[in-house]
Coordinates of C-alpha atoms in Angstrom, one line a residue:
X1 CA -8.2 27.3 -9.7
X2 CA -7.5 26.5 -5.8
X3 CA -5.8 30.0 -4.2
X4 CA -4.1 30.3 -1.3
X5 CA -7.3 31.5 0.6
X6 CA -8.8 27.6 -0.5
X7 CA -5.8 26.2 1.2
X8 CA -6.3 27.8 4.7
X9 CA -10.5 27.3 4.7
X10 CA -10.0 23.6 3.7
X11 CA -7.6 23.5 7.0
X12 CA -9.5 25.4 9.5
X13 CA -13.0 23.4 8.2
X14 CA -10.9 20.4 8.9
X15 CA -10.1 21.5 12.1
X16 CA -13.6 23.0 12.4
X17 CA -15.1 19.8 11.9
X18 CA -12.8 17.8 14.5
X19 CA -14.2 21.0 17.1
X20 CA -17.6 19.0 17.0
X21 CA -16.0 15.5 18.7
X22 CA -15.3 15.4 22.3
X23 CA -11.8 14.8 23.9
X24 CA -10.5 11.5 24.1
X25 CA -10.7 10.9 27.9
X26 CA -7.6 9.3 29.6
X27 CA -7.7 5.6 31.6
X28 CA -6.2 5.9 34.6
X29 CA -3.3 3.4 33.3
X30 CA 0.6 5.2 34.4
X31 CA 1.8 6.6 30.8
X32 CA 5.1 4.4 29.8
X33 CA 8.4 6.0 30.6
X34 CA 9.5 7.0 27.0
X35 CA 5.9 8.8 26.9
X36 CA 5.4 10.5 29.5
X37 CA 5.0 14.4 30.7
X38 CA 8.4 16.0 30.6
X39 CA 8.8 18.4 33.4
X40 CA 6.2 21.5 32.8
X41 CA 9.3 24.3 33.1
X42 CA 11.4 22.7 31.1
X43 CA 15.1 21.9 32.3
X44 CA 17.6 24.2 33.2
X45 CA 20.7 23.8 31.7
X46 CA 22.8 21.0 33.8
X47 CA 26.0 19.1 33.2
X48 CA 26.2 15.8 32.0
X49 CA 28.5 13.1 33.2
X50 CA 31.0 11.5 31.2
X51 CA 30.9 7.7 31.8
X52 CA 33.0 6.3 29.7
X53 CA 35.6 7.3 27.1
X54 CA 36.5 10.9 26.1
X55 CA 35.3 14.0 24.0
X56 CA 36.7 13.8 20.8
X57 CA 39.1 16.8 19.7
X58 CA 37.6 19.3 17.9
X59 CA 34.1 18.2 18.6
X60 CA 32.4 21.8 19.2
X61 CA 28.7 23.2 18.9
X62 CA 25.0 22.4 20.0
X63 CA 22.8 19.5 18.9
X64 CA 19.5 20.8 18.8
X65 CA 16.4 18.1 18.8
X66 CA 12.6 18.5 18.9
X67 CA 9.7 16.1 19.9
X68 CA 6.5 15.9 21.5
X69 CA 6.7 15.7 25.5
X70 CA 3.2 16.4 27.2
X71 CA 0.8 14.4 26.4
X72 CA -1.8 14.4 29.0
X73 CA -3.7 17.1 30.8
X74 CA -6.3 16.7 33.5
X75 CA -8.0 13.5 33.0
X76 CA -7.3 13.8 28.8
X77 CA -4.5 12.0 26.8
X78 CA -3.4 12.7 23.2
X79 CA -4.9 10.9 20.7
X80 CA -1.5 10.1 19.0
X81 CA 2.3 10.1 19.5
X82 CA 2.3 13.1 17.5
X83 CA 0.4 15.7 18.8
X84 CA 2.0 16.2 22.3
X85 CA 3.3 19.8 22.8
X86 CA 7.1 20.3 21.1
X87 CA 9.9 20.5 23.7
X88 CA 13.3 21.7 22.2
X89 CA 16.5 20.1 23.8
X90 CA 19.5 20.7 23.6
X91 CA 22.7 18.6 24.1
X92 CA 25.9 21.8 24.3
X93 CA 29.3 20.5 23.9
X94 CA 32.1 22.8 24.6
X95 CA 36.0 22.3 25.7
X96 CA 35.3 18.6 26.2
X97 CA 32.2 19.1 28.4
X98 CA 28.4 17.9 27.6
X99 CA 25.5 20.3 29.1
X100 CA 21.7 19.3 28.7
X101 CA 18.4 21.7 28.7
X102 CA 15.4 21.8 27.2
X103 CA 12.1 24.0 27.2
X104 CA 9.1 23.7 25.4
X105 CA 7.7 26.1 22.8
X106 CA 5.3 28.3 23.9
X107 CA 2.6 27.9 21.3
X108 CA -1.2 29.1 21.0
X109 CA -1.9 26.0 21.3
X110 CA -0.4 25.3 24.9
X111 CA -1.0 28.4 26.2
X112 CA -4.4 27.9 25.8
X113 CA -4.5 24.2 27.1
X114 CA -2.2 25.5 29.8
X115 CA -4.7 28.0 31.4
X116 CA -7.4 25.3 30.5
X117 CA -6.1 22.7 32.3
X118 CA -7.3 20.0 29.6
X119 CA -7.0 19.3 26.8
X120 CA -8.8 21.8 23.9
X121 CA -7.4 21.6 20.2
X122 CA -7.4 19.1 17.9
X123 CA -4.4 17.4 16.0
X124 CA -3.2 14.6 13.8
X125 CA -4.4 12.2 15.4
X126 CA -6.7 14.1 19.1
X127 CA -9.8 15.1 18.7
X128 CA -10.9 18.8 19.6
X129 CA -12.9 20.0 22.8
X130 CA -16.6 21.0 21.7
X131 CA -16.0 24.8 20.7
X132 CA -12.3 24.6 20.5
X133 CA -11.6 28.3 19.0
X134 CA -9.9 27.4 15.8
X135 CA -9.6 29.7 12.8
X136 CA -6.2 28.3 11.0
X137 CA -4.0 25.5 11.5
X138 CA -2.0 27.8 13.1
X139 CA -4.2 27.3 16.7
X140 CA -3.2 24.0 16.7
X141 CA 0.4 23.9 15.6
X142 CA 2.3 21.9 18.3
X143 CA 5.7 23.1 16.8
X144 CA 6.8 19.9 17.7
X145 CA 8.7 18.0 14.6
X146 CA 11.8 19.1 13.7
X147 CA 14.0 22.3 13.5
X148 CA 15.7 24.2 11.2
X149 CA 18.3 26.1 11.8
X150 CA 18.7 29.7 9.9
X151 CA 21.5 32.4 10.3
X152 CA 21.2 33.0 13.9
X153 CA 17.6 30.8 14.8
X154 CA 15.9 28.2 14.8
X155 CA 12.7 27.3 13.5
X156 CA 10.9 24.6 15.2
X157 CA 8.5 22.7 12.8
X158 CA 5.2 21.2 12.4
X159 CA 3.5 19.6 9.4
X160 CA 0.7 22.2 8.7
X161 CA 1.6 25.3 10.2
X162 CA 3.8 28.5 10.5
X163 CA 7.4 27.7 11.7
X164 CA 7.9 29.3 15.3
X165 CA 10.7 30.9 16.2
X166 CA 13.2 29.9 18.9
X167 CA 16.6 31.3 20.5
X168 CA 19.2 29.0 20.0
X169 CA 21.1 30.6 23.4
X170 CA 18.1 29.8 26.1
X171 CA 15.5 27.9 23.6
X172 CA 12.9 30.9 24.4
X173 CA 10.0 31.5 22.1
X174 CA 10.5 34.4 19.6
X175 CA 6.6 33.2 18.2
X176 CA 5.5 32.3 14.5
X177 CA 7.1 33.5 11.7
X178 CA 5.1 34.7 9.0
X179 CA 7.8 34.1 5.8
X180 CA 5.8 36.7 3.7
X181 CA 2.5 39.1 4.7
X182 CA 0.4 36.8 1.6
X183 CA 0.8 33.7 2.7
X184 CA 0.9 34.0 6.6
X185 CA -0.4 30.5 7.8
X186 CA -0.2 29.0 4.8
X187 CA 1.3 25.0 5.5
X188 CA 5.3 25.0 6.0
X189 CA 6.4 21.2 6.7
X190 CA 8.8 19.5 9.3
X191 CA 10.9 18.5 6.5
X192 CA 12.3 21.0 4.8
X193 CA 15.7 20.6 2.4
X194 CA 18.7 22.6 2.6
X195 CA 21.1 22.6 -1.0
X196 CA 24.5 22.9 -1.3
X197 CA 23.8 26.4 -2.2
X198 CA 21.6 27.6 1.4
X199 CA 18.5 27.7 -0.7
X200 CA 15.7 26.0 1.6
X201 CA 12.9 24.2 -0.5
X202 CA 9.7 22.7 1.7
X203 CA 6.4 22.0 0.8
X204 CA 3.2 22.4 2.6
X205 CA 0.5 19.8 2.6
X206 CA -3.0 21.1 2.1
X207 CA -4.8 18.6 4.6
X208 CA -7.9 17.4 3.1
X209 CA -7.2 18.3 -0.6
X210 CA -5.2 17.0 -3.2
X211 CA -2.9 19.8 -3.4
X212 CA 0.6 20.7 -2.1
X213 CA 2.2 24.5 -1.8
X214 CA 5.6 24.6 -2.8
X215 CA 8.5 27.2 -1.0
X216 CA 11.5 28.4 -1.9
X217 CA 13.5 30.5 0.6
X218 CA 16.6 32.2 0.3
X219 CA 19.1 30.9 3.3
X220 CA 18.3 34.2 5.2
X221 CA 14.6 32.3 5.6
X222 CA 13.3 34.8 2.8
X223 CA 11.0 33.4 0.3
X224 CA 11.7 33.8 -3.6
X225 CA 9.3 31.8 -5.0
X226 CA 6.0 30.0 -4.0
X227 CA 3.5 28.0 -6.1
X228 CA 0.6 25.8 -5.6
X229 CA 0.1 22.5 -7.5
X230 CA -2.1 19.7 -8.0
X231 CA -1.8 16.2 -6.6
X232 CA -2.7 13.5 -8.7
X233 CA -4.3 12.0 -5.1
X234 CA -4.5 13.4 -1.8
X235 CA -1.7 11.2 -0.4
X236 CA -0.4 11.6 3.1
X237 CA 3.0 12.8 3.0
X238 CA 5.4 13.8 6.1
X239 CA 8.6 13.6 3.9
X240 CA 9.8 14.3 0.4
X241 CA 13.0 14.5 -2.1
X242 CA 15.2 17.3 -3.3
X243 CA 17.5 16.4 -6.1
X244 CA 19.8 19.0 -7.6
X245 CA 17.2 19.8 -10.0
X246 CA 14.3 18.0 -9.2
X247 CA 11.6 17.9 -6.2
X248 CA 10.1 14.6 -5.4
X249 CA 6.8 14.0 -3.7
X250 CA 6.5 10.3 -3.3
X251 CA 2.3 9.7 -3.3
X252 CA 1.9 6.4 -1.0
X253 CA -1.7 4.4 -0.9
X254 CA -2.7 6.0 2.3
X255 CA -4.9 8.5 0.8
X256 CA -7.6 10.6 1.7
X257 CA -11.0 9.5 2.1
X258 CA -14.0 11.1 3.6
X259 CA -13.1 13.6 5.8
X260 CA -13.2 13.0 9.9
X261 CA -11.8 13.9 12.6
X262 CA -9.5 13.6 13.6
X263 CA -7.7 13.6 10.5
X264 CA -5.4 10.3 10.7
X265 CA -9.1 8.7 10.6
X266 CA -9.6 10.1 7.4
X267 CA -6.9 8.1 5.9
X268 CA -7.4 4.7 4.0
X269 CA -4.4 2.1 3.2
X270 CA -5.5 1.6 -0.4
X271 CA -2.2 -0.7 -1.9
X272 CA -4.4 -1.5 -5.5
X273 CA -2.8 1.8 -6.1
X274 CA 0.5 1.5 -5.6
X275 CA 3.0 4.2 -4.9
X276 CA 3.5 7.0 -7.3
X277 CA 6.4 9.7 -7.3
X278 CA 5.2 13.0 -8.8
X279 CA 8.7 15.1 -9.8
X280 CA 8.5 18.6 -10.5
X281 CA 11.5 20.5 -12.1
X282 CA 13.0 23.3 -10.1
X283 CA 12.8 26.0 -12.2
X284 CA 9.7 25.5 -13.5
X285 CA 6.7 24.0 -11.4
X286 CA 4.3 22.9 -14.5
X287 CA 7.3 20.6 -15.9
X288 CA 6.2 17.3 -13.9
X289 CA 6.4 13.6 -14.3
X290 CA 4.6 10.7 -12.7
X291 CA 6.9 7.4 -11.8
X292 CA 5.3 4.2 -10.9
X293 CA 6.1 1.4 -8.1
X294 CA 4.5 -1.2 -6.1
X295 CA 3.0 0.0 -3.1
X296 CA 4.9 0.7 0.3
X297 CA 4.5 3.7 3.0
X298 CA 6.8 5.4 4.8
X299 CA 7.4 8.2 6.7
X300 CA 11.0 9.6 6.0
X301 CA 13.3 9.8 3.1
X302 CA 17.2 10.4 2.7
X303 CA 19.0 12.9 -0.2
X304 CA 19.0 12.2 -3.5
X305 CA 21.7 12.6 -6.7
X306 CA 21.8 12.7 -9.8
X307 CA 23.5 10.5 -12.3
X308 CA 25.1 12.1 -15.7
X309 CA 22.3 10.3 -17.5
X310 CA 19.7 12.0 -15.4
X311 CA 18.7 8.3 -13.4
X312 CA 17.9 9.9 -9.8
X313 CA 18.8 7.7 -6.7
X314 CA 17.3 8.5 -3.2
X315 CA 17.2 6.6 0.1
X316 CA 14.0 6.3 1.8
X317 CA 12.7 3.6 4.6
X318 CA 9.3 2.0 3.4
X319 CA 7.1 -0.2 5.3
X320 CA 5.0 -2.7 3.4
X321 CA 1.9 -1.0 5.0
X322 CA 1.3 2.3 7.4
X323 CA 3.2 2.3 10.6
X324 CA 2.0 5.0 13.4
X325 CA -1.9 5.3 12.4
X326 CA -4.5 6.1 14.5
X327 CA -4.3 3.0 16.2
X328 CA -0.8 2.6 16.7
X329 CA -0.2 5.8 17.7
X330 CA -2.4 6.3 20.1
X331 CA -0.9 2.5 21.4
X332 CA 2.8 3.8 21.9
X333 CA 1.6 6.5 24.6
X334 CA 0.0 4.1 26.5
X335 CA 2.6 1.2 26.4
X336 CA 0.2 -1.4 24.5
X337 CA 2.6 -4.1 22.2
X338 CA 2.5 -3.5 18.3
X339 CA 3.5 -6.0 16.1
X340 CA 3.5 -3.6 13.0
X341 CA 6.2 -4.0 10.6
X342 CA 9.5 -2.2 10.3
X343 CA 10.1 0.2 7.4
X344 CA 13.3 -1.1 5.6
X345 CA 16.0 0.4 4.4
X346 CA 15.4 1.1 0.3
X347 CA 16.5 2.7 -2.4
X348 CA 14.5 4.0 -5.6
X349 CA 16.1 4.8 -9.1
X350 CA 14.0 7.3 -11.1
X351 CA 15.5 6.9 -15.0
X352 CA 15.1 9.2 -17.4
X353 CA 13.2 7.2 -19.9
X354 CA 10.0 6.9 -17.1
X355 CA 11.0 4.0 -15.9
X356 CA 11.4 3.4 -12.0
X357 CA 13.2 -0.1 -9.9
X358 CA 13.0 0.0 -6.2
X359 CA 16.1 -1.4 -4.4
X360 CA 15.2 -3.3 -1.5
X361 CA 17.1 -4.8 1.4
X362 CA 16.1 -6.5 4.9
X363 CA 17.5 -4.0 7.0
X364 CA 15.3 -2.5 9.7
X365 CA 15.7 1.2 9.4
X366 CA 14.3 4.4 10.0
X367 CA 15.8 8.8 10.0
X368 CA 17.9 7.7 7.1
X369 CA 21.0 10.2 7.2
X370 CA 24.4 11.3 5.3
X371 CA 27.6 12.8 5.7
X372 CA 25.9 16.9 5.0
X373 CA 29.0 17.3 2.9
X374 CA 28.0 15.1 0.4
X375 CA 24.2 16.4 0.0
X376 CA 23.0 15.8 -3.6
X377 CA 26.1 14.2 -4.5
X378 CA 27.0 10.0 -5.4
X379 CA 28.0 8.0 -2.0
X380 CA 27.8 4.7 -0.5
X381 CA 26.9 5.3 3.2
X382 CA 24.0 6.2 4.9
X383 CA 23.3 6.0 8.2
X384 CA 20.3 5.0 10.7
X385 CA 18.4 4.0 13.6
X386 CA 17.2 0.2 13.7
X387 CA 16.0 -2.6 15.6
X388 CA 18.7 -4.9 17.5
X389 CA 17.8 -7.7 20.4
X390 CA 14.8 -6.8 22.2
X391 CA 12.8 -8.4 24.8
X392 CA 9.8 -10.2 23.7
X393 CA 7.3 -8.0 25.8
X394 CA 8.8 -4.7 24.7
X395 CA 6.7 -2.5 22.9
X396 CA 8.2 -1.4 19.1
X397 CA 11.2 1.3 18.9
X398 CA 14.5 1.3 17.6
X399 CA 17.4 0.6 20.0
X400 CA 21.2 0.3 17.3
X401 CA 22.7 2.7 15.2
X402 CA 23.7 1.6 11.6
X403 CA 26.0 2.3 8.5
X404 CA 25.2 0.6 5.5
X405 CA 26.9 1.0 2.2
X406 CA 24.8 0.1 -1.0
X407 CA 28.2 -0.6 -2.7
X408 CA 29.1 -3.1 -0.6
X409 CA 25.8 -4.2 0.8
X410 CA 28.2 -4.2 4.3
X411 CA 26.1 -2.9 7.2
X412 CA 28.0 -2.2 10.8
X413 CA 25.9 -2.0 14.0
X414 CA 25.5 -1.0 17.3
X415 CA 23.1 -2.5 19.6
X416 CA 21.9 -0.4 22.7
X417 CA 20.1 -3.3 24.6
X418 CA 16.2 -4.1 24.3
X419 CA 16.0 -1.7 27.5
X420 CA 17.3 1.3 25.7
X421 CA 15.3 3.8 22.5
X422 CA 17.6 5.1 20.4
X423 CA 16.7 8.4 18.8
X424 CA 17.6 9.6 15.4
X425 CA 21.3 10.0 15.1
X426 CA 22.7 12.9 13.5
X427 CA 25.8 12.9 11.3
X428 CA 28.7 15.6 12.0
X429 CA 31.8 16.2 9.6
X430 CA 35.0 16.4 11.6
X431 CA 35.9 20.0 11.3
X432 CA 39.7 18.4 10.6
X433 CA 39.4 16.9 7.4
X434 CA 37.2 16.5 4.6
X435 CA 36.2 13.7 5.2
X436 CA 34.8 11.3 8.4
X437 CA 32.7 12.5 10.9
X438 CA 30.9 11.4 14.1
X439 CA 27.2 10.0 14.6
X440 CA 25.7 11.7 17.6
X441 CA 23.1 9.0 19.2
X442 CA 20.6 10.5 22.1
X443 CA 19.2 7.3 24.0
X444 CA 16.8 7.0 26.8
X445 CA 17.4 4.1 28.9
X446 CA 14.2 2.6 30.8
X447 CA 15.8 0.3 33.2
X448 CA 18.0 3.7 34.5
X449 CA 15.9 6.4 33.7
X450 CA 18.0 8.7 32.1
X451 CA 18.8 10.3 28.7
X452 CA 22.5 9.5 27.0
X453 CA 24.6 10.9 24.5
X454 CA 26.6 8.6 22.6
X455 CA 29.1 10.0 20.3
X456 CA 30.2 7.3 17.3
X457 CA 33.4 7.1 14.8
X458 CA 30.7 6.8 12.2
X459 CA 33.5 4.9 9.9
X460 CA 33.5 2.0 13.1
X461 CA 29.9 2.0 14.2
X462 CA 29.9 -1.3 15.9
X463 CA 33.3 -0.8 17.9
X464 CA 30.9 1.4 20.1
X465 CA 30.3 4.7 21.5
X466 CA 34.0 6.7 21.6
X467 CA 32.0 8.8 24.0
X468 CA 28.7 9.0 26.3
X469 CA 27.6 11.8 28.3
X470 CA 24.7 11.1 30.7
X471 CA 21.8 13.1 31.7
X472 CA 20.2 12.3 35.1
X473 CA 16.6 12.2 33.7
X474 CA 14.3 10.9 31.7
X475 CA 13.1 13.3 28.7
X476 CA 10.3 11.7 26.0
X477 CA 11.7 10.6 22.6
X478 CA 12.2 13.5 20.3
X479 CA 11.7 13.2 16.5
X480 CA 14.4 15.0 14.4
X481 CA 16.9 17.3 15.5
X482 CA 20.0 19.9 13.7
X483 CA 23.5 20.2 14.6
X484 CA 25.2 23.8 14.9
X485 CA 28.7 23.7 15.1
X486 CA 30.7 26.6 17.1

């Protein structure tokens, strides 16, 4: 039986292993402005200018964000996209006002590459300096996917390591959080799920076994129940599905093969074997079942529901083959074209007889979101970034904001320009009513080098911002972000 003690030696030999390959050394070529350094200190907080339209009434809290934002040290670049030290921003607004600032999270793992001056550790896709001192993933956690936001902090997230605390009133560093003495460093993902109820479910990938480590945490960020479970395949997964009473690991063909650092080059696209959705009931981790679909890979998923039958629906954005691999990823940083293929929009339905249909449409898509006030519940919208006019020598990103209603099959856009990458945009109920809300879209434009907020009616996407706040510089694309109202 694998323990918890398997878990963290199968990570730290990983990371052990990439400790023997030297640093990948950086060309001289000028890093692409969506992918370059952010400033070292961080940003103060600074106003940002309204230019055009007006704060909407009753509009009042913080949207939080994370991403990776230095990538290069000395004459050393990042392997990939995603292992550039987490910067938290944060766009403030208050009595009709927009302020922007943003610091990075003081990790191990900068520190040490800090008073280095090069790059040392090793990541998801960056090999390690010979000797790099690694003992647990937790040396190389970038903290630099996601956040979550509990009672009064947030918790900036990685795939394989510890959350890290962070101060939601000057984004300092409180430092990792161990959830509970026994399972200190054991894998916490970027992609926890938050139920109606506060109770916060994650899982933690074991990298290089077929194994997953499941959490339960009270919404105080305590943890009432933990298990570990086999995988039918070691599957690389960033994302999964929470259903009222069901947790869903989709298991795409990218699996594990031999291991190598660093580990992204461990991964092979094997589509013979088509995508399988382990789910696991709630209250009971040994009560699982194994759905079958053609192959696809993706990287995020939306909420799921449950019908009265017991037919689960969930959103999810699949590609028909591995977007952002070692290749790719290490392309976006240095401004090389990709002609890789969007992840859709989808839909898979999960019936209680073992049978499973995937619902496919031809809309580019990618951070599928919902209105948070109807989490686990039947709707019709979800929301998204995609891919509008772009200029034929751009490299790949999203630049529009969509709705799309699987009723209706209506989608409504908004197209930023083939100059402009569009982040994830975040829902927000109106505090008002019970129902509509407002799509909060961060952009980065290249032509003017700055970072926008756009604030949407998200029930009339394509009449256009309502609202954009500007920021007079250029921050690197973040990943995911959290909104905390006032």
């Amino acid at each position: 039986m694998t323990t918890r003690r398997d878990v963290l030696k199968g990570a730290a030999a990983l990371s052990a292993t990439a400790a023997l390959s030297p640093a990948f050394a950086a060309s001289p070529e000028k890093a692409p402005l969506g992918f370059h350094n952010a400033p070292s200190r961080g940003v103060a907080p600074m106003p940002m200018r309204l230019i055009q339209g007006r704060m909407p009434s009753g509009l009042e809290g913080t949207l939080y964000r994370n991403g990776p934002a230095h990538f290069r040290r000395g004459g050393d670049i990042s392997g990939h996209w995603f292992d550039g030290d987490g910067m938290v921003r944060a766009f403030s607004l208050r009595d009709g006002q927009a302020t922007f600032s943003a610091r990075f999270v003081d990790t191990h793992k900068r520190r040490l590459e800090e008073e280095a001056g090069r790059l040392i550790m090793p990541g998801f896709g960056s090999r390690a300096a010979p000797g790099a001192p690694v003992t647990s993933a937790d040396d190389t956690n970038a903290a630099n996917t996601s956040l979550l936001s509990v009672q009064d902090q947030l918790w900036a997230l990685w795939e394989a390591g510890s959350p890290y605390g962070v101060n939601p009133d000057d984004l300092s560093t409180v430092g990792p959080l161990v959830l509970r003495d026994d399972l200190a460093h054991m894998p916490f993902s970027a992609h926890p799920k938050v139920s109606p109820d506060g109770t916060i479910w994650n899982f933690g990938l074991a990298f290089g076994r077929a194994k997953v480590f499941l959490w339960r945490l009270n919404a105080d960020g305590s943890v009432k129940a933990s298990g570990l479970i086999d995988l039918p395949r070691a599957s690389y997964i960033h994302d999964w599905v929470v259903s009222p009473s069901k947790l869903i690991l989709p298991l795409q063909p990218w699996v594990l093969a031999a291991p190598r650092p660093p580990f992204v080059q461990s991964l092979r696209w094997r589509p013979e074997l088509g995508m399988q959705l382990l789910v696991i009931d709630k209250d009971d981790f040994s009560q699982q079942t194994i759905y079958e679909l053609p192959p696809g890979s993706f990287f995020h998923t939306g909420d799921a529901y449950e019908e009265a039958d017991g037919t689960i629906r969930f959103d999810w954005c699949l590609a028909p083959e591995p977007t952002l691999d070692a290749q790719d990823g290490r392309s976006i940083l240095l401004g090389q074209r990709s002609d890789r293929t969007n992840p859709r929009m989808c839909a898979a339905v999960l019936r209680p007889d073992g049978s499973a249909d995937l619902q496919q449409t031809e809309l580019d898509a990618e951070f599928a979101q919902i209105d948070p006030r109807e989490r686990s519940r039947r709707r019709q919208r979800v929301y998204s970034v995609s891919v509008g006019a772009r200029s034929p020598d751009s490299n790949f990103h999203f630049n529009a904001v969509q709705s799309f209603n699987w009723e209706t099959g209506r989608r409504d856009l908004f197209d930023f320009g083939p100059r402009t990458l569009s982040e994830e945009a975040i829902f927000v109920p109106r505090a008002e009513t019970s129902a509509g809300g407002w799509l909060l879209a961060p952009t980065l434009s290249l032509d003017d080098e700055v970072t926008d907020l756009h604030i949407f009616n998200a029930s009339a996407i394509a009449d256009g911002p309502v609202a954009t706040y500007r920021a007079p510089l250029a921050v690197p694309m973040g990943f995911h972000g959290v909104w905390v109202g006032s």
